[in-house]
Amino acid sequence: MMFAAPRAVILSCLALTQIAVASTLPELLLESRQSTSTSASAEAETLRGTSAYNLVCALIARRVSSASLVHYPGESPTADGSPVFDWLLSHWSSASNQVSACVVEPGTPADVGKILEIIGKTRTPFAVQSGGHGTNPGFSSTKGIHISLNSFRSVNYNRATRTVEFGTGLKWEEVYAAIERYGVSVLGGRVTGVGVGGVTLGGGYAWKTNQYGLTCDSVTAFELVKPNGEVVKVTQQSDSQLFFGLKGASNNFGIVTKITMKALPQGQVWGGMINYMDPASIEAVSVATSKFANQVKDPKAAILSTFSYYQGSPLVGVQLFYDAPQPPAGVFDDFLSIPAVQTNVSTQSFLSLVQSAPANATYGLRSYFDGVPVASYSPQFLNKVKDLTITFGNQLASKSLVFMTLVAEPFLPTILSHNPARTAYPFTRSKVYSPFNILFTWADPSQDAVFEQAIRDMKEQLYAALLAEGQSDIVNAPLYPNYALWDTPVQKVYGSNLPALKLVKSRVDPSNVMGLAGGFKIISR
Ligand SMILES: Cc1cc2nc3c(=O)[nH]c(=O)nc-3n(C[C@H](O)[C@H](O)[C@H](O)COP(=O)(O)OP(=O)(O)OC[C@H]3O[C@@H](n4cnc5c(N)ncnc54)[C@H](O)[C@@H]3O)c2cc1C
């Protein structure tokens, strides 16, 4: 009976529909939550549902400063065309979209702190979105409170420290564009549209990873809003364990509002995309990709070989990158000599190369990612990859399949030596596994379960092909969290780092506020 009074308050609150009207009820709701700490799970249930979430939205709207905005469904566009509700919660893959009770667009880290405090006290489900390229439903979407980092958009280059500081509402190409004039770049996404937040906090593979390491390796500081609302600067010196955790364990420890990264010298680059369609060319690309992966040791060179299914036929595209105006002879000759159907390779700025990839062609369709770790690439494996795109493509063509790609992303075995310090991802630095990306894109939401099963089957087949080649150690290799399907066990992602991550979790987020947001969750006990 001890909880009778607070529950009555909550229930009477739930009866109200016009909660945006100025009222003291949201505060009562919060007070009721604060006074019933032992009934967390029962009352968390009470708080689920749109009406309860609306109360929390109203409370947030009353507590944050004028720098922050709260958007509601149905909100009409502002006169100046400012982004509103639907735009703020949209994702590259519409399968990741959910309609939340409100979208909160904090304008200051202090306001993020107030929002997290309210969310924690009311135990309200929430989401944090940076670039919205997460393909796991619920990882950056919710029916509760959607926090959009859209307003954190500053970019500052510090010539003295050779670092760049940027807000987590930005996409990588916006950062590249802002610092291009200084002759520098940072280790970020390889195509347009991808958010700086998700990539950095998940690990991150960049065009210049062979030269400098993972995206997270390049971070010198995070501005973090901790789950208790406190705003802190996290560096190796200030808190080495939290710094380690933020490099790969995503949203487990709070909300990052600003990232400081090493500035890397950047001049003109050489590269672009070549597409191949005829069977002999595709077979030759498999051989060339394997040869590149195993023999090219020049760290300025990188490729992505993409095996696709396009209207009943295989289509293979190779993105080439060289971090200088011209590559030395021999590095890419094999790819350049194979008969192609289309090419846009040229000397250009780094920004222009990133912008040239057609990454947004499928924006708004439904997509899932998954991945397998690869120790080495053989032509046989890549031919199997090509065959699988045809088998699966033919099966899925009638299920609204739009696009399917299997992407070989070979990296040098030295990429983890650039930063010897531990990071949450990958959990071992003793051997490098390249991430191999599986992407299925379709149109019809009623086919979601079909594509989910297909991506699982595809992954199984790829594992089987690699194991048949003797790559048995891939079974225990770290899985890149930014490619892994949503129910991948956290043990597979964080492996031997889990005990250390749990310690950080119990210190930084003892009441598991960040557990109210989706993602691969570290549970401290
Ligand atoms: C077209 C495309 C291209 C890609 N290219 C690359 C690539 O070149 N290299 C690469 O490594 N990966 C790449 N990826 C994968 C990419 O790393 C993930 O999709 C990543 O999650 C995207 O980050 P985001 O901020 O856009 O996503 P979001 O969906 O906004 O966020 C993803 C996750 O990170 C959390 N998160 C985001 N920002 C914050 C923050 N500031 N604080 C706390 N938590 C946060 C979210 O809560 C969510 O769980 C690509 C993906 C796509 C779809």
Coordinates of C-alpha atoms and ligand atoms in Angstrom, one line a residue:
M1 CA 0.0 0.0 0.0
M2 CA 3.0 2.2 0.4
F3 CA 2.8 3.0 -3.3
A4 CA -0.9 3.9 -3.5
A5 CA -0.5 7.6 -3.5
P6 CA 2.1 7.9 -6.2
R7 CA 0.2 5.5 -8.5
A8 CA -2.9 7.5 -8.1
V9 CA -1.1 10.6 -9.1
I10 CA 0.3 8.8 -12.2
L11 CA -3.1 7.4 -13.2
S12 CA -4.8 10.7 -12.9
C13 CA -2.0 12.2 -15.0
L14 CA -2.5 9.5 -17.6
A15 CA -6.2 10.5 -18.0
L16 CA -5.1 13.9 -19.3
T17 CA -4.7 14.2 -23.0
Q18 CA -3.9 17.9 -23.4
I19 CA -0.6 17.7 -21.5
A20 CA 1.2 20.4 -23.3
V21 CA -1.0 22.9 -21.5
A22 CA 0.9 24.5 -18.6
S23 CA 0.3 22.3 -15.6
T24 CA 2.0 21.1 -12.5
L25 CA 1.2 17.5 -13.2
P26 CA 4.4 16.7 -15.0
E27 CA 6.3 17.8 -11.9
L28 CA 4.0 15.6 -9.8
L29 CA 4.8 12.7 -12.0
L30 CA 8.5 13.3 -11.5
E31 CA 8.1 13.6 -7.8
S32 CA 6.0 10.5 -7.7
R33 CA 8.8 8.6 -9.4
Q34 CA 11.5 10.0 -7.1
S35 CA 9.6 8.8 -4.0
T36 CA 9.1 5.2 -5.1
S37 CA 12.6 4.0 -5.9
T38 CA 11.9 0.3 -4.8
S39 CA 9.0 -0.1 -7.2
A40 CA 10.9 0.6 -10.4
S41 CA 9.9 -2.2 -12.6
A42 CA 6.1 -2.1 -11.7
E43 CA 5.9 1.6 -12.2
A44 CA 8.0 1.6 -15.3
E45 CA 5.2 -0.4 -16.7
T46 CA 2.7 2.1 -15.5
L47 CA 4.7 4.8 -17.3
R48 CA 4.7 3.1 -20.7
G49 CA 2.3 4.4 -23.3
T50 CA 1.8 7.5 -25.2
S51 CA 0.1 9.5 -22.5
A52 CA 2.8 8.9 -20.0
Y53 CA 5.5 9.7 -22.6
N54 CA 3.6 12.9 -23.4
L55 CA 3.8 13.9 -19.8
V56 CA 7.6 13.4 -19.8
C57 CA 7.8 15.5 -23.1
A58 CA 5.9 18.3 -21.4
L59 CA 8.1 18.1 -18.3
I60 CA 11.2 18.3 -20.5
A61 CA 9.8 21.3 -22.4
R62 CA 9.3 23.1 -19.1
R63 CA 12.7 22.3 -17.7
V64 CA 15.1 23.0 -20.7
S65 CA 16.4 26.4 -21.7
S66 CA 15.3 28.5 -24.6
A67 CA 18.2 27.0 -26.6
S68 CA 16.3 23.7 -26.9
L69 CA 13.2 22.7 -28.8
V70 CA 10.6 20.0 -28.3
H71 CA 8.8 18.9 -31.4
Y72 CA 5.5 16.9 -31.6
P73 CA 3.9 14.7 -34.3
G74 CA 2.0 16.6 -36.9
E75 CA 4.0 19.8 -36.3
S76 CA 4.0 21.9 -39.4
P77 CA 7.2 23.2 -41.1
T78 CA 8.4 26.5 -39.7
A79 CA 8.4 29.6 -42.0
D80 CA 12.1 29.4 -42.5
G81 CA 11.8 25.7 -43.5
S82 CA 13.6 24.5 -40.3
P83 CA 13.6 20.8 -39.8
V84 CA 10.7 19.4 -37.9
F85 CA 9.4 16.2 -36.3
D86 CA 9.4 13.7 -39.2
W87 CA 12.8 14.9 -40.6
L88 CA 14.4 14.8 -37.2
L89 CA 13.5 11.2 -36.5
S90 CA 14.0 9.8 -40.0
H91 CA 16.7 7.2 -40.7
W92 CA 18.7 6.1 -43.8
S93 CA 16.8 2.8 -43.4
S94 CA 13.1 3.5 -42.8
A95 CA 13.0 0.1 -41.0
S96 CA 14.8 2.0 -38.2
N97 CA 12.1 4.7 -37.9
Q98 CA 9.6 4.8 -35.0
V99 CA 7.2 7.6 -34.2
S100 CA 8.1 8.9 -30.8
A101 CA 5.9 10.9 -28.4
C102 CA 8.2 13.9 -29.1
V103 CA 11.5 14.8 -30.5
V104 CA 13.7 16.8 -28.2
E105 CA 16.4 18.9 -29.9
P106 CA 18.7 20.0 -27.1
G107 CA 20.7 23.2 -27.8
T108 CA 23.2 22.9 -25.0
P109 CA 25.0 20.0 -23.1
A110 CA 23.4 21.3 -19.9
D111 CA 20.0 20.7 -21.4
V112 CA 21.0 17.2 -22.5
G113 CA 21.8 16.7 -18.8
K114 CA 18.4 17.9 -17.7
I115 CA 16.7 15.6 -20.2
L116 CA 18.7 12.6 -19.1
E117 CA 17.9 13.4 -15.5
I118 CA 14.2 13.5 -16.2
I119 CA 14.4 10.3 -18.3
G120 CA 16.3 8.5 -15.6
K121 CA 13.9 9.5 -12.9
T122 CA 10.8 8.6 -14.9
R123 CA 12.4 5.5 -16.4
T124 CA 11.2 6.5 -19.8
P125 CA 12.4 4.7 -22.9
F126 CA 14.4 7.0 -25.2
A127 CA 16.6 7.2 -28.2
V128 CA 19.7 9.2 -29.1
Q129 CA 20.2 10.0 -32.8
S130 CA 23.3 11.5 -34.5
G131 CA 23.3 10.8 -38.3
G132 CA 20.5 8.2 -38.3
H133 CA 22.4 5.6 -40.3
G134 CA 22.0 2.9 -37.7
T135 CA 20.3 0.0 -39.4
N136 CA 19.2 -1.9 -36.3
P137 CA 15.5 -1.0 -35.5
G138 CA 15.3 0.6 -32.0
F139 CA 19.0 1.5 -31.7
S140 CA 18.4 5.1 -32.4
S141 CA 14.6 5.2 -32.4
T142 CA 11.8 4.8 -29.8
K143 CA 8.2 5.3 -29.1
G144 CA 9.2 7.3 -26.0
I145 CA 11.5 10.4 -26.1
H146 CA 13.7 10.8 -29.2
I147 CA 16.7 13.0 -28.6
S148 CA 18.1 14.5 -31.8
L149 CA 21.6 15.9 -31.6
N150 CA 20.9 18.0 -34.7
S151 CA 21.7 21.3 -33.0
F152 CA 25.3 20.3 -32.1
R153 CA 26.9 21.5 -35.3
S154 CA 30.0 23.5 -34.5
V155 CA 33.4 22.7 -36.1
N156 CA 36.6 24.2 -34.9
Y157 CA 40.1 23.5 -36.2
N158 CA 42.9 24.2 -33.7
R159 CA 46.1 24.8 -35.6
A160 CA 48.3 24.8 -32.5
T161 CA 47.1 21.3 -31.3
R162 CA 46.5 19.9 -34.7
T163 CA 43.0 18.8 -33.6
V164 CA 39.4 19.3 -34.8
E165 CA 36.5 19.7 -32.4
F166 CA 33.1 19.0 -33.8
G167 CA 29.5 18.6 -32.6
T168 CA 27.7 15.2 -32.8
G169 CA 24.8 16.5 -34.9
L170 CA 27.0 16.6 -38.0
K171 CA 27.5 14.2 -40.8
W172 CA 31.1 13.5 -41.8
E173 CA 31.0 15.3 -45.1
E174 CA 30.0 18.5 -43.2
V175 CA 33.1 18.2 -41.0
Y176 CA 35.3 17.5 -44.1
A177 CA 33.8 20.5 -45.9
A178 CA 34.4 22.8 -42.9
I179 CA 38.1 21.9 -42.5
E180 CA 39.1 21.4 -46.1
R181 CA 40.4 25.0 -46.4
Y182 CA 43.0 24.2 -43.7
G183 CA 44.4 21.3 -45.7
V184 CA 43.3 18.7 -43.1
S185 CA 40.8 16.0 -42.7
V186 CA 39.7 13.5 -39.9
L187 CA 39.3 9.8 -39.8
G188 CA 35.6 9.4 -40.5
G189 CA 32.9 7.9 -42.8
R190 CA 33.7 7.0 -46.4
V191 CA 30.4 8.1 -48.0
T192 CA 27.9 11.0 -47.4
G193 CA 25.1 11.0 -44.8
V194 CA 26.7 9.0 -42.1
G195 CA 26.7 10.6 -38.6
V196 CA 29.9 11.4 -36.6
G197 CA 28.3 10.1 -33.4
G198 CA 27.5 6.5 -34.3
V199 CA 30.6 5.8 -36.3
T200 CA 33.1 7.2 -33.7
L201 CA 31.4 5.6 -30.7
G202 CA 31.1 2.2 -32.5
G203 CA 34.8 2.1 -33.7
G204 CA 34.8 3.4 -37.3
Y205 CA 36.6 2.4 -40.5
A206 CA 37.8 5.3 -42.7
W207 CA 39.5 5.7 -46.1
K208 CA 42.7 6.5 -44.1
T209 CA 42.4 3.7 -41.6
N210 CA 45.4 1.9 -43.1
Q211 CA 47.5 4.9 -42.4
Y212 CA 46.1 6.0 -39.0
G213 CA 43.9 3.4 -37.4
L214 CA 40.2 3.3 -36.5
T215 CA 38.1 6.4 -36.2
C216 CA 37.9 6.0 -32.4
D217 CA 41.7 5.6 -32.2
S218 CA 42.0 9.2 -33.4
V219 CA 39.8 10.7 -30.7
T220 CA 41.7 12.9 -28.1
A221 CA 38.6 14.0 -26.1
F222 CA 34.9 13.5 -25.8
E223 CA 32.4 16.0 -24.3
L224 CA 30.1 13.6 -22.5
V225 CA 26.8 14.2 -20.7
K226 CA 26.8 11.5 -18.1
P227 CA 23.6 9.6 -17.2
N228 CA 23.3 11.7 -14.0
G229 CA 23.3 14.9 -16.1
E230 CA 26.8 16.0 -15.4
V231 CA 28.8 17.4 -18.4
V232 CA 32.4 16.3 -18.5
K233 CA 35.4 16.3 -20.8
V234 CA 36.7 12.7 -21.0
T235 CA 40.3 12.2 -22.0
Q236 CA 43.0 9.5 -21.5
Q237 CA 44.3 11.6 -18.6
S238 CA 41.0 12.6 -17.0
D239 CA 39.4 9.1 -17.0
S240 CA 41.2 6.4 -18.9
Q241 CA 38.6 3.7 -18.3
L242 CA 35.6 5.8 -19.5
F243 CA 37.7 7.0 -22.4
F244 CA 38.4 3.3 -23.3
G245 CA 34.7 2.5 -23.0
L246 CA 33.5 5.4 -25.2
K247 CA 35.7 4.0 -28.0
G248 CA 33.4 1.3 -29.2
A249 CA 30.7 0.8 -26.6
S250 CA 28.4 3.4 -28.2
N251 CA 25.6 4.9 -26.1
N252 CA 26.3 2.8 -22.9
F253 CA 27.9 5.6 -20.9
G254 CA 25.9 8.7 -21.7
I255 CA 25.4 11.1 -24.6
V256 CA 28.4 12.6 -26.4
T257 CA 27.9 16.2 -27.6
K258 CA 31.3 17.0 -28.9
I259 CA 34.3 15.0 -30.2
T260 CA 37.9 16.2 -30.5
M261 CA 40.0 14.3 -33.1
K262 CA 43.5 14.5 -34.5
A263 CA 43.7 16.6 -37.7
L264 CA 45.4 14.7 -40.5
P265 CA 47.1 16.3 -43.5
Q266 CA 44.9 16.3 -46.5
G267 CA 45.7 17.2 -50.1
Q268 CA 44.1 16.0 -53.3
V269 CA 43.3 12.3 -53.6
W270 CA 42.9 9.9 -56.4
G271 CA 40.0 7.5 -56.6
G272 CA 36.4 6.8 -57.5
M273 CA 34.2 4.0 -58.5
I274 CA 34.4 1.4 -61.3
N275 CA 31.5 -0.9 -62.1
Y276 CA 31.9 -4.3 -63.8
M277 CA 29.1 -6.5 -65.2
D278 CA 30.3 -9.2 -67.6
P279 CA 31.1 -12.6 -66.0
A280 CA 34.8 -12.6 -67.0
S281 CA 35.3 -9.1 -65.5
I282 CA 33.6 -10.1 -62.3
E283 CA 35.8 -13.1 -61.9
A284 CA 38.8 -11.0 -62.6
V285 CA 37.7 -8.5 -59.9
S286 CA 37.6 -11.3 -57.3
V287 CA 41.2 -12.2 -58.2
A288 CA 42.3 -8.5 -58.1
T289 CA 40.6 -7.9 -54.8
S290 CA 42.2 -10.9 -53.2
K291 CA 45.6 -9.9 -54.7
F292 CA 45.2 -6.3 -53.4
A293 CA 44.1 -7.5 -49.9
N294 CA 47.1 -9.9 -49.6
Q295 CA 49.9 -8.1 -51.4
V296 CA 49.4 -4.3 -51.4
K297 CA 51.2 -2.9 -48.4
D298 CA 51.0 0.8 -49.3
P299 CA 49.0 2.3 -46.4
K300 CA 47.8 5.2 -48.6
A301 CA 45.8 2.7 -50.7
A302 CA 42.3 1.3 -49.9
I303 CA 39.5 -0.4 -51.7
L304 CA 35.9 -1.5 -51.1
S305 CA 34.7 -4.3 -53.5
T306 CA 31.0 -4.5 -53.6
F307 CA 29.2 -7.6 -55.0
S308 CA 25.6 -6.7 -55.8
Y309 CA 22.5 -8.2 -57.4
Y310 CA 20.9 -6.0 -59.9
Q311 CA 17.8 -7.2 -61.8
G312 CA 18.8 -10.8 -62.1
S313 CA 22.5 -10.3 -62.8
P314 CA 25.6 -9.8 -60.7
L315 CA 27.1 -6.3 -60.6
V316 CA 30.4 -5.6 -59.0
G317 CA 31.6 -2.1 -58.1
V318 CA 35.1 -1.3 -56.7
Q319 CA 35.7 2.0 -54.9
L320 CA 39.4 2.9 -55.2
F321 CA 41.2 5.4 -52.9
Y322 CA 44.7 6.7 -52.9
D323 CA 45.8 9.5 -50.5
A324 CA 47.8 11.4 -53.1
P325 CA 47.0 13.0 -56.5
Q326 CA 48.3 9.8 -58.3
P327 CA 48.9 6.3 -57.1
P328 CA 52.2 4.6 -57.8
A329 CA 52.2 2.2 -60.7
G330 CA 51.1 -1.3 -59.8
V331 CA 48.8 -0.5 -56.9
F332 CA 45.5 -0.5 -58.8
D333 CA 46.6 -1.6 -62.3
D334 CA 44.6 -4.9 -62.1
F335 CA 41.3 -3.1 -61.4
L336 CA 42.0 -0.5 -64.1
S337 CA 42.7 -3.0 -66.8
I338 CA 39.6 -5.1 -66.3
P339 CA 36.8 -4.2 -68.9
A340 CA 34.3 -2.1 -67.0
V341 CA 30.8 -0.6 -67.8
Q342 CA 31.3 2.6 -65.9
T343 CA 34.1 4.5 -64.1
N344 CA 34.5 7.9 -62.4
V345 CA 38.0 7.6 -61.1
S346 CA 39.9 10.9 -61.1
T347 CA 42.2 13.2 -59.0
Q348 CA 39.9 15.3 -56.8
S349 CA 39.5 16.7 -53.3
F350 CA 38.9 14.3 -50.5
L351 CA 35.4 15.8 -50.0
S352 CA 34.5 15.3 -53.6
L353 CA 35.6 11.7 -53.5
V354 CA 33.4 11.1 -50.5
Q355 CA 30.5 12.9 -52.2
S356 CA 30.9 10.9 -55.4
A357 CA 29.7 7.5 -53.9
P358 CA 25.9 6.9 -54.5
A359 CA 25.3 6.1 -50.8
N360 CA 22.0 7.9 -50.6
A361 CA 20.4 6.1 -53.6
T362 CA 18.4 3.9 -51.3
Y363 CA 17.7 6.5 -48.6
G364 CA 14.3 5.9 -47.0
L365 CA 14.0 2.3 -48.2
R366 CA 14.2 -0.6 -45.7
S367 CA 17.7 -1.9 -45.0
Y368 CA 19.4 -4.2 -42.6
F369 CA 23.2 -4.6 -42.1
D370 CA 25.1 -7.6 -40.7
G371 CA 28.7 -8.5 -40.9
V372 CA 31.3 -11.2 -40.6
P373 CA 35.0 -10.8 -39.7
V374 CA 37.4 -11.9 -42.4
A375 CA 41.1 -12.9 -41.7
S376 CA 42.1 -13.0 -45.4
Y377 CA 40.4 -12.8 -48.8
S378 CA 40.8 -15.6 -51.4
P379 CA 39.4 -15.5 -54.9
Q380 CA 37.4 -18.6 -54.1
F381 CA 35.7 -16.9 -51.2
L382 CA 34.9 -13.8 -53.3
N383 CA 33.5 -16.0 -56.1
K384 CA 31.3 -17.7 -53.6
V385 CA 30.2 -14.2 -52.5
K386 CA 29.2 -13.4 -56.1
D387 CA 27.3 -16.7 -56.4
L388 CA 25.4 -16.0 -53.1
T389 CA 24.3 -12.7 -54.4
I390 CA 22.6 -14.4 -57.3
T391 CA 21.1 -17.3 -55.3
F392 CA 19.7 -14.9 -52.7
G393 CA 18.8 -12.2 -55.2
N394 CA 16.7 -14.7 -57.3
Q395 CA 14.9 -15.9 -54.1
L396 CA 14.1 -12.4 -52.9
A397 CA 13.4 -10.6 -56.2
S398 CA 9.6 -11.2 -55.8
K399 CA 9.7 -10.0 -52.2
S400 CA 10.4 -6.3 -53.1
L401 CA 14.2 -6.7 -53.0
V402 CA 15.7 -3.4 -54.3
F403 CA 19.3 -3.9 -53.7
M404 CA 21.7 -6.4 -52.1
T405 CA 25.4 -5.8 -51.6
L406 CA 28.2 -7.8 -50.0
V407 CA 31.1 -5.6 -49.4
A408 CA 34.7 -6.8 -48.9
E409 CA 36.6 -4.1 -47.0
P410 CA 40.2 -5.3 -46.8
F411 CA 42.5 -3.5 -44.3
L412 CA 46.2 -3.9 -43.6
P413 CA 47.2 -6.2 -40.7
T414 CA 48.9 -3.1 -39.1
I415 CA 45.8 -0.9 -38.6
L416 CA 45.6 -1.5 -34.9
S417 CA 49.2 -0.7 -34.3
H418 CA 48.7 3.1 -34.7
N419 CA 47.1 3.3 -31.3
P420 CA 48.4 0.7 -28.9
A421 CA 45.9 1.8 -26.2
R422 CA 42.9 -0.5 -25.5
T423 CA 39.5 0.5 -26.9
A424 CA 36.1 -1.1 -26.3
Y425 CA 36.1 -2.3 -29.9
P426 CA 37.9 -4.4 -31.0
F427 CA 38.4 -6.4 -27.8
T428 CA 41.7 -7.8 -29.2
R429 CA 44.5 -6.0 -31.0
S430 CA 46.7 -9.0 -31.5
K431 CA 45.2 -9.8 -34.8
V432 CA 43.3 -7.7 -37.4
Y433 CA 40.1 -9.0 -38.9
S434 CA 38.5 -6.9 -41.7
P435 CA 34.8 -6.2 -41.4
F436 CA 32.7 -7.7 -44.3
N437 CA 29.4 -6.0 -44.7
I438 CA 26.1 -7.6 -45.7
L439 CA 23.4 -5.2 -46.8
F440 CA 19.9 -6.1 -47.9
T441 CA 17.5 -3.3 -49.1
W442 CA 13.8 -3.8 -49.9
A443 CA 10.6 -1.7 -50.2
D444 CA 7.7 -3.5 -48.6
P445 CA 7.5 -3.4 -44.8
S446 CA 5.4 -6.6 -44.8
Q447 CA 8.5 -8.4 -46.0
D448 CA 10.7 -7.4 -43.0
A449 CA 10.7 -10.9 -41.5
V450 CA 11.7 -12.4 -44.8
F451 CA 14.7 -10.2 -45.2
E452 CA 15.7 -10.7 -41.5
Q453 CA 15.8 -14.4 -42.1
A454 CA 17.6 -13.9 -45.4
I455 CA 20.4 -11.9 -43.9
R456 CA 20.8 -14.5 -41.1
D457 CA 21.0 -17.2 -43.8
M458 CA 23.5 -15.2 -45.8
K459 CA 25.7 -14.7 -42.8
E460 CA 25.7 -18.4 -42.0
Q461 CA 26.7 -19.2 -45.6
L462 CA 29.5 -16.7 -45.5
Y463 CA 30.8 -18.1 -42.2
A464 CA 30.6 -21.6 -43.7
A465 CA 32.6 -20.6 -46.7
L466 CA 35.3 -19.0 -44.5
L467 CA 35.5 -21.9 -42.2
A468 CA 35.8 -24.3 -45.1
E469 CA 38.9 -22.3 -46.1
G470 CA 40.4 -23.0 -42.6
Q471 CA 39.7 -19.5 -41.1
S472 CA 38.5 -21.1 -37.9
D473 CA 39.6 -18.3 -35.6
I474 CA 36.9 -16.0 -37.1
V475 CA 34.4 -17.7 -34.8
N476 CA 35.9 -15.9 -31.8
A477 CA 36.9 -12.7 -33.6
P478 CA 35.4 -9.3 -32.6
L479 CA 32.2 -8.4 -34.5
Y480 CA 32.1 -4.7 -35.6
P481 CA 29.1 -3.4 -33.6
N482 CA 28.1 -0.9 -36.4
Y483 CA 27.5 -3.8 -38.8
A484 CA 26.2 -6.5 -36.4
L485 CA 22.5 -7.4 -36.4
W486 CA 20.6 -6.3 -33.3
D487 CA 20.5 -9.6 -31.4
T488 CA 24.2 -10.3 -31.8
P489 CA 25.3 -11.4 -28.3
V490 CA 27.3 -8.6 -26.5
Q491 CA 29.9 -11.2 -25.8
K492 CA 30.6 -11.5 -29.5
V493 CA 31.0 -7.8 -29.8
Y494 CA 32.9 -6.9 -26.6
G495 CA 34.4 -10.3 -25.7
S496 CA 37.2 -10.1 -23.2
N497 CA 36.6 -6.4 -22.7
L498 CA 33.2 -7.0 -21.0
P499 CA 34.5 -7.2 -17.4
A500 CA 36.2 -3.9 -17.7
L501 CA 33.2 -2.3 -19.5
K502 CA 30.9 -3.6 -16.7
L503 CA 33.1 -1.9 -14.1
V504 CA 32.9 1.4 -16.0
K505 CA 29.2 0.9 -16.4
S506 CA 28.6 0.4 -12.6
R507 CA 30.6 3.5 -11.8
V508 CA 29.2 5.9 -14.5
D509 CA 25.6 4.6 -14.9
P510 CA 24.8 2.7 -11.7
S511 CA 21.0 2.9 -12.3
N512 CA 21.3 2.0 -16.0
V513 CA 19.7 5.0 -17.4
M514 CA 21.3 4.3 -20.8
G515 CA 19.7 0.9 -20.7
L516 CA 16.4 2.7 -21.5
A517 CA 17.9 3.4 -24.9
G518 CA 18.4 0.7 -27.6
G519 CA 21.8 -0.7 -28.6
F520 CA 24.2 -3.5 -27.5
K521 CA 23.8 -3.1 -23.8
I522 CA 26.5 -3.5 -21.1
I523 CA 24.7 -4.6 -17.9
S524 CA 26.9 -4.1 -14.9
R525 CA 25.5 -7.1 -12.9
Ligands
LIG1 C1 25.3 4.3 -46.1 C2 26.2 3.9 -44.9 C3 27.5 4.1 -45.0 C4 28.4 3.7 -43.9 N1 29.7 3.9 -44.0 C5 30.5 3.6 -43.0 C6 31.9 3.8 -43.0 O1 32.5 4.3 -44.0 N2 32.6 3.4 -41.9 C7 32.1 2.9 -40.8 O2 32.8 2.5 -39.9 N3 30.8 2.6 -40.8 C8 30.0 3.0 -41.8 N4 28.6 2.7 -41.7 C9 28.1 2.1 -40.5 C10 27.9 3.2 -39.4 O3 29.1 3.1 -38.7 C11 26.7 2.9 -38.5 O4 25.6 2.9 -39.3 C12 26.6 4.1 -37.5 O5 25.8 3.6 -36.4 C13 26.1 5.3 -38.0 O6 26.1 6.4 -37.1 P1 25.0 7.5 -37.1 O7 25.4 8.5 -36.1 O8 24.7 7.9 -38.4 O9 23.8 6.6 -36.6 P2 22.6 6.7 -35.5 O10 21.6 5.8 -36.0 O11 22.3 8.1 -35.3 O12 23.3 6.2 -34.2 C14 23.8 4.8 -34.1 C15 24.0 4.4 -32.7 O13 24.9 5.2 -32.0 C16 24.3 5.9 -30.9 N5 24.8 7.3 -30.9 C17 25.0 8.1 -32.0 N6 25.5 9.3 -31.6 C18 25.6 9.2 -30.3 C19 26.1 10.2 -29.3 N7 26.5 11.4 -29.7 N8 26.1 9.8 -28.0 C20 25.7 8.6 -27.6 N9 25.2 7.7 -28.5 C21 25.2 8.0 -29.8 C22 22.8 5.8 -31.1 O14 22.1 5.9 -29.9 C23 22.7 4.5 -31.8 O15 22.6 3.5 -30.9 C24 27.8 3.1 -42.8 C25 26.4 3.0 -42.7 C26 25.6 3.3 -43.8 C27 24.1 3.1 -43.7

